[in-house]
Amino acid sequence: MIDGFRFLPEYFSPPAQKALLADVLGLLDDNPLYRGSMPRTGKPLSVRNTNLGPLGWVSDIKGYRYQPTHPVTGKPWTPIPQALLDLWRDVASFPAPPQACLVNWYEADSRLGLHIDADESAKDAPVISVSLGSRALFRLGGLERKSPTSSMRLASGDVVVLGGAARQAYHGVDRIYPDSSTLVPGGGRINLTLRRVTAP
Ligand SMILES: O=C(O)CCC(=O)C(=O)O
Ligand SMILES: [Mn+2]
């Protein structure tokens, strides 16, 4: 496994998952899920997104970027919930807080192609990911698209840390296992990724 990858199974207990999910669902009214699109082609993304925090990751025909406002409502994103800031303090080993929490909402047939998280200038901060709801088949590769990959299932409450070399590693989600959890309404999966965007 590539250096700097950490898997923290069941980091969040079932009650903590419920509380975190309630926080996130409660914030969707002000930060509605929307469907972004691929740069250049405009092809719709398979997952719907929203963000929390001072900056949010956005993808549209013009490209990938971070911005302080929701692309549909034009309003600032709501602050990142305390439980996620606590997670960052606990595992990030980074002296400044995360600036973006990307919320990915996977439905039964959603997937996320192999990619590197490359739109942040704070390259020495990890990306920390929290899974809620149905299980996912997560694929982790190396520094090149053609590097060998390995797959693992991520379940509700699991946390993954992409730090060190793994921060620049290819990764993606091949599929989810819909209805493997009843936590998320509709049997879907929510993934939350905490990111530091600018160097402190
Ligand atoms: O859903 C996941 O487990 C990974 C999400 C991810 O890689 C991303 O949002 O960049
Ligand atoms: Mn990613």
mmCIF file of C-alpha atoms and ligand atoms in Angstrom:
data_model
loop_
_atom_site.group_PDB
_atom_site.id
_atom_site.type_symbol
_atom_site.label_atom_id
_atom_site.label_comp_id
_atom_site.label_asym_id
_atom_site.label_seq_id
_atom_site.Cartn_x
_atom_site.Cartn_y
_atom_site.Cartn_z
ATOM 1 C CA MET A 1 0.000 0.000 0.000
ATOM 2 C CA ILE A 2 1.345 3.425 -0.867
ATOM 3 C CA ASP A 3 2.982 5.370 1.957
ATOM 4 C CA GLY A 4 0.718 7.820 3.793
ATOM 5 C CA PHE A 5 -2.500 5.907 3.223
ATOM 6 C CA ARG A 6 -4.391 5.220 6.433
ATOM 7 C CA PHE A 7 -7.581 3.256 6.895
ATOM 8 C CA LEU A 8 -9.454 3.871 10.161
ATOM 9 C CA PRO A 9 -12.352 1.407 10.137
ATOM 10 C CA GLU A 10 -15.424 2.345 12.212
ATOM 11 C CA TYR A 11 -13.813 5.595 13.325
ATOM 12 C CA PHE A 12 -17.364 6.868 13.817
ATOM 13 C CA SER A 13 -19.598 4.647 15.984
ATOM 14 C CA PRO A 14 -23.168 4.020 14.768
ATOM 15 C CA PRO A 15 -24.576 6.780 17.039
ATOM 16 C CA ALA A 16 -21.857 9.191 15.872
ATOM 17 C CA GLN A 17 -22.660 8.310 12.225
ATOM 18 C CA LYS A 18 -26.310 9.114 12.873
ATOM 19 C CA ALA A 19 -25.475 12.426 14.473
ATOM 20 C CA LEU A 20 -23.102 13.394 11.657
ATOM 21 C CA LEU A 21 -25.635 12.388 9.018
ATOM 22 C CA ALA A 22 -28.318 14.488 10.762
ATOM 23 C CA ASP A 23 -25.930 17.468 10.748
ATOM 24 C CA VAL A 24 -25.223 17.055 7.035
ATOM 25 C CA LEU A 25 -28.852 16.438 5.999
ATOM 26 C CA GLY A 26 -29.873 19.501 8.010
ATOM 27 C CA LEU A 27 -27.417 21.628 6.034
ATOM 28 C CA LEU A 28 -28.647 20.519 2.591
ATOM 29 C CA ASP A 29 -31.513 23.041 2.594
ATOM 30 C CA ASP A 30 -29.019 25.902 2.606
ATOM 31 C CA ASN A 31 -26.383 24.026 0.540
ATOM 32 C CA PRO A 32 -28.448 22.035 -1.948
ATOM 33 C CA LEU A 33 -27.014 19.072 -3.829
ATOM 34 C CA TYR A 34 -26.513 19.838 -7.494
ATOM 35 C CA ARG A 35 -25.044 17.960 -10.420
ATOM 36 C CA GLY A 36 -21.763 19.387 -11.689
ATOM 37 C CA SER A 37 -20.303 18.619 -15.083
ATOM 38 C CA MET A 38 -16.983 17.645 -16.605
ATOM 39 C CA PRO A 39 -14.653 20.361 -17.813
ATOM 40 C CA ARG A 40 -14.684 20.891 -21.597
ATOM 41 C CA THR A 41 -17.239 18.181 -22.463
ATOM 42 C CA GLY A 42 -19.945 19.347 -20.042
ATOM 43 C CA LYS A 43 -20.849 15.707 -19.403
ATOM 44 C CA PRO A 44 -22.841 15.463 -16.149
ATOM 45 C CA LEU A 45 -21.014 14.011 -13.139
ATOM 46 C CA SER A 46 -22.223 10.665 -11.817
ATOM 47 C CA VAL A 47 -22.388 11.926 -8.223
ATOM 48 C CA ARG A 48 -24.216 14.972 -6.971
ATOM 49 C CA ASN A 49 -22.226 17.393 -4.817
ATOM 50 C CA THR A 50 -22.366 20.184 -2.386
ATOM 51 C CA ASN A 51 -19.801 21.653 0.013
ATOM 52 C CA LEU A 52 -19.398 23.016 3.516
ATOM 53 C CA GLY A 53 -16.728 25.427 4.714
ATOM 54 C CA PRO A 54 -15.150 28.680 3.523
ATOM 55 C CA LEU A 55 -14.346 27.130 0.118
ATOM 56 C CA GLY A 56 -16.125 24.569 -2.014
ATOM 57 C CA TRP A 57 -14.913 22.407 -4.894
ATOM 58 C CA VAL A 58 -16.840 22.998 -8.099
ATOM 59 C CA SER A 59 -16.638 21.325 -11.518
ATOM 60 C CA ASP A 60 -18.279 22.722 -14.610
ATOM 61 C CA ILE A 61 -17.576 23.149 -18.295
ATOM 62 C CA LYS A 62 -15.001 25.856 -17.476
ATOM 63 C CA GLY A 63 -12.942 23.575 -15.229
ATOM 64 C CA TYR A 64 -12.309 22.519 -11.632
ATOM 65 C CA ARG A 65 -11.906 25.172 -8.947
ATOM 66 C CA TYR A 66 -12.575 26.171 -5.355
ATOM 67 C CA GLN A 67 -14.950 29.030 -4.704
ATOM 68 C CA PRO A 68 -16.526 30.660 -1.626
ATOM 69 C CA THR A 69 -20.117 30.446 -2.857
ATOM 70 C CA HIS A 70 -22.595 27.793 -3.981
ATOM 71 C CA PRO A 71 -22.819 27.785 -7.801
ATOM 72 C CA VAL A 72 -26.631 27.564 -7.811
ATOM 73 C CA THR A 73 -27.698 29.723 -4.852
ATOM 74 C CA GLY A 74 -24.762 32.160 -5.021
ATOM 75 C CA LYS A 75 -24.599 32.074 -1.204
ATOM 76 C CA PRO A 76 -21.554 31.277 0.961
ATOM 77 C CA TRP A 77 -21.268 27.631 2.015
ATOM 78 C CA THR A 78 -22.234 26.810 5.625
ATOM 79 C CA PRO A 79 -19.326 26.155 8.049
ATOM 80 C CA ILE A 80 -17.942 22.615 8.438
ATOM 81 C CA PRO A 81 -19.647 20.725 11.331
ATOM 82 C CA GLN A 82 -17.678 20.471 14.580
ATOM 83 C CA ALA A 83 -17.476 16.646 14.485
ATOM 84 C CA LEU A 84 -15.524 16.906 11.213
ATOM 85 C CA LEU A 85 -13.226 19.640 12.540
ATOM 86 C CA ASP A 86 -12.567 17.359 15.521
ATOM 87 C CA LEU A 87 -11.729 14.490 13.148
ATOM 88 C CA TRP A 88 -9.246 16.707 11.308
ATOM 89 C CA ARG A 89 -7.583 17.774 14.585
ATOM 90 C CA ASP A 90 -7.366 14.145 15.607
ATOM 91 C CA VAL A 91 -5.829 12.647 12.467
ATOM 92 C CA ALA A 92 -4.527 15.314 10.059
ATOM 93 C CA SER A 93 -1.259 16.250 11.849
ATOM 94 C CA PHE A 94 -1.537 19.591 10.062
ATOM 95 C CA PRO A 95 -1.338 22.962 11.823
ATOM 96 C CA ALA A 96 -4.311 24.630 10.104
ATOM 97 C CA PRO A 97 -7.976 23.641 9.739
ATOM 98 C CA PRO A 98 -9.612 22.260 6.603
ATOM 99 C CA GLN A 99 -11.170 24.856 4.296
ATOM 100 C CA ALA A 100 -13.492 22.643 2.273
ATOM 101 C CA CYS A 101 -15.706 19.684 2.972
ATOM 102 C CA LEU A 102 -16.863 18.230 -0.321
ATOM 103 C CA VAL A 103 -20.096 16.265 0.039
ATOM 104 C CA ASN A 104 -20.505 13.517 -2.584
ATOM 105 C CA TRP A 105 -23.905 11.823 -2.805
ATOM 106 C CA TYR A 106 -23.765 8.409 -4.513
ATOM 107 C CA GLU A 107 -26.929 6.786 -5.788
ATOM 108 C CA ALA A 108 -27.268 3.089 -6.746
ATOM 109 C CA ASP A 109 -25.377 3.437 -10.037
ATOM 110 C CA SER A 110 -23.000 6.286 -9.159
ATOM 111 C CA ARG A 111 -19.277 5.930 -9.523
ATOM 112 C CA LEU A 112 -16.176 8.123 -9.403
ATOM 113 C CA GLY A 113 -13.452 7.537 -11.964
ATOM 114 C CA LEU A 114 -9.778 7.186 -11.077
ATOM 115 C CA HIS A 115 -8.368 10.650 -10.309
ATOM 116 C CA ILE A 116 -5.929 12.603 -8.142
ATOM 117 C CA ASP A 117 -7.143 15.388 -5.877
ATOM 118 C CA ALA A 118 -5.005 18.061 -7.510
ATOM 119 C CA ASP A 119 -6.861 21.370 -7.222
ATOM 120 C CA GLU A 120 -5.430 22.322 -3.807
ATOM 121 C CA SER A 121 -2.191 24.257 -3.356
ATOM 122 C CA ALA A 122 -1.651 22.922 0.201
ATOM 123 C CA LYS A 123 -0.041 19.710 -1.040
ATOM 124 C CA ASP A 124 1.375 18.764 2.365
ATOM 125 C CA ALA A 125 -2.059 18.620 4.018
ATOM 126 C CA PRO A 126 -3.865 15.274 3.829
ATOM 127 C CA VAL A 127 -7.279 14.667 2.354
ATOM 128 C CA ILE A 128 -9.495 12.966 4.930
ATOM 129 C CA SER A 129 -12.560 11.070 3.801
ATOM 130 C CA VAL A 130 -15.575 9.857 5.779
ATOM 131 C CA SER A 131 -18.024 7.258 4.456
ATOM 132 C CA LEU A 132 -21.682 7.192 5.517
ATOM 133 C CA GLY A 133 -24.378 4.788 4.351
ATOM 134 C CA SER A 134 -23.992 2.047 1.775
ATOM 135 C CA ARG A 135 -20.647 0.363 1.246
ATOM 136 C CA ALA A 136 -18.369 1.337 -1.617
ATOM 137 C CA LEU A 137 -15.684 -0.410 -3.628
ATOM 138 C CA PHE A 138 -12.751 2.003 -3.294
ATOM 139 C CA ARG A 139 -9.739 1.681 -5.576
ATOM 140 C CA LEU A 140 -6.311 3.030 -4.664
ATOM 141 C CA GLY A 141 -3.445 3.189 -7.113
ATOM 142 C CA GLY A 142 -0.133 4.983 -7.268
ATOM 143 C CA LEU A 143 1.387 8.127 -8.641
ATOM 144 C CA GLU A 144 0.678 7.272 -12.264
ATOM 145 C CA ARG A 145 -2.599 6.361 -13.881
ATOM 146 C CA LYS A 146 -1.111 3.059 -15.011
ATOM 147 C CA SER A 147 0.293 2.166 -11.550
ATOM 148 C CA PRO A 148 -1.122 -1.061 -10.098
ATOM 149 C CA THR A 149 -4.224 -0.607 -7.956
ATOM 150 C CA SER A 150 -5.817 -2.428 -5.067
ATOM 151 C CA SER A 151 -9.433 -2.383 -3.990
ATOM 152 C CA MET A 152 -11.158 -2.340 -0.645
ATOM 153 C CA ARG A 153 -14.671 -1.933 0.651
ATOM 154 C CA LEU A 154 -15.450 1.169 2.659
ATOM 155 C CA ALA A 155 -18.334 0.944 5.111
ATOM 156 C CA SER A 156 -20.321 3.515 7.031
ATOM 157 C CA GLY A 157 -18.220 5.204 9.689
ATOM 158 C CA ASP A 158 -14.888 4.332 8.063
ATOM 159 C CA VAL A 159 -12.288 7.058 7.609
ATOM 160 C CA VAL A 160 -9.543 7.103 4.986
ATOM 161 C CA VAL A 161 -6.553 9.435 5.130
ATOM 162 C CA LEU A 162 -4.632 10.284 1.978
ATOM 163 C CA GLY A 163 -1.434 11.841 3.313
ATOM 164 C CA GLY A 164 2.235 11.746 2.415
ATOM 165 C CA ALA A 165 2.833 10.048 -0.936
ATOM 166 C CA ALA A 166 -0.769 8.836 -1.025
ATOM 167 C CA ARG A 167 -1.914 12.464 -1.208
ATOM 168 C CA GLN A 168 -0.834 12.403 -4.889
ATOM 169 C CA ALA A 169 -2.146 8.899 -5.588
ATOM 170 C CA TYR A 170 -4.851 7.942 -8.041
ATOM 171 C CA HIS A 171 -8.052 6.723 -6.426
ATOM 172 C CA GLY A 172 -11.711 6.291 -7.264
ATOM 173 C CA VAL A 173 -14.956 4.508 -6.455
ATOM 174 C CA ASP A 174 -15.898 1.664 -8.822
ATOM 175 C CA ARG A 175 -19.350 1.084 -7.394
ATOM 176 C CA ILE A 176 -21.470 1.216 -4.322
ATOM 177 C CA TYR A 177 -23.489 -1.641 -2.853
ATOM 178 C CA PRO A 178 -26.913 -0.025 -2.644
ATOM 179 C CA ASP A 179 -29.035 -1.094 0.293
ATOM 180 C CA SER A 180 -26.015 -2.425 2.201
ATOM 181 C CA SER A 181 -26.979 0.199 4.794
ATOM 182 C CA THR A 182 -30.226 1.923 5.712
ATOM 183 C CA LEU A 183 -28.497 4.950 7.199
ATOM 184 C CA VAL A 184 -28.704 7.270 4.194
ATOM 185 C CA PRO A 185 -32.195 7.901 2.800
ATOM 186 C CA GLY A 186 -32.722 5.856 -0.381
ATOM 187 C CA GLY A 187 -29.911 3.407 0.481
ATOM 188 C CA GLY A 188 -27.276 5.690 -0.996
ATOM 189 C CA ARG A 189 -23.835 6.647 0.170
ATOM 190 C CA ILE A 190 -22.457 9.977 1.303
ATOM 191 C CA ASN A 191 -18.750 10.649 1.248
ATOM 192 C CA LEU A 192 -17.329 13.696 2.979
ATOM 193 C CA THR A 193 -13.796 14.820 2.141
ATOM 194 C CA LEU A 194 -11.967 17.387 4.208
ATOM 195 C CA ARG A 195 -9.408 19.434 2.315
ATOM 196 C CA ARG A 196 -6.954 22.205 3.047
ATOM 197 C CA VAL A 197 -6.922 24.292 -0.138
ATOM 198 C CA THR A 198 -4.388 27.079 0.437
ATOM 199 C CA ALA A 199 -1.090 26.835 2.294
ATOM 200 C CA PRO A 200 -1.523 28.384 5.774
HETATM 201 O O1 LIG B 1 -16.148 8.658 -2.220
HETATM 202 C C1 LIG B 1 -14.991 8.365 -1.903
HETATM 203 O O2 LIG B 1 -14.731 7.454 -1.122
HETATM 204 C C2 LIG B 1 -13.844 9.132 -2.511
HETATM 205 C C3 LIG B 1 -14.199 10.545 -2.886
HETATM 206 C C4 LIG B 1 -13.107 11.252 -3.615
HETATM 207 O O3 LIG B 1 -12.109 10.705 -3.975
HETATM 208 C C5 LIG B 1 -13.254 12.682 -3.926
HETATM 209 O O4 LIG B 1 -14.300 13.281 -3.636
HETATM 210 O O5 LIG B 1 -12.310 13.266 -4.478
HETATM 211 MN MN MN B 2 -10.546 12.168 -4.607
#
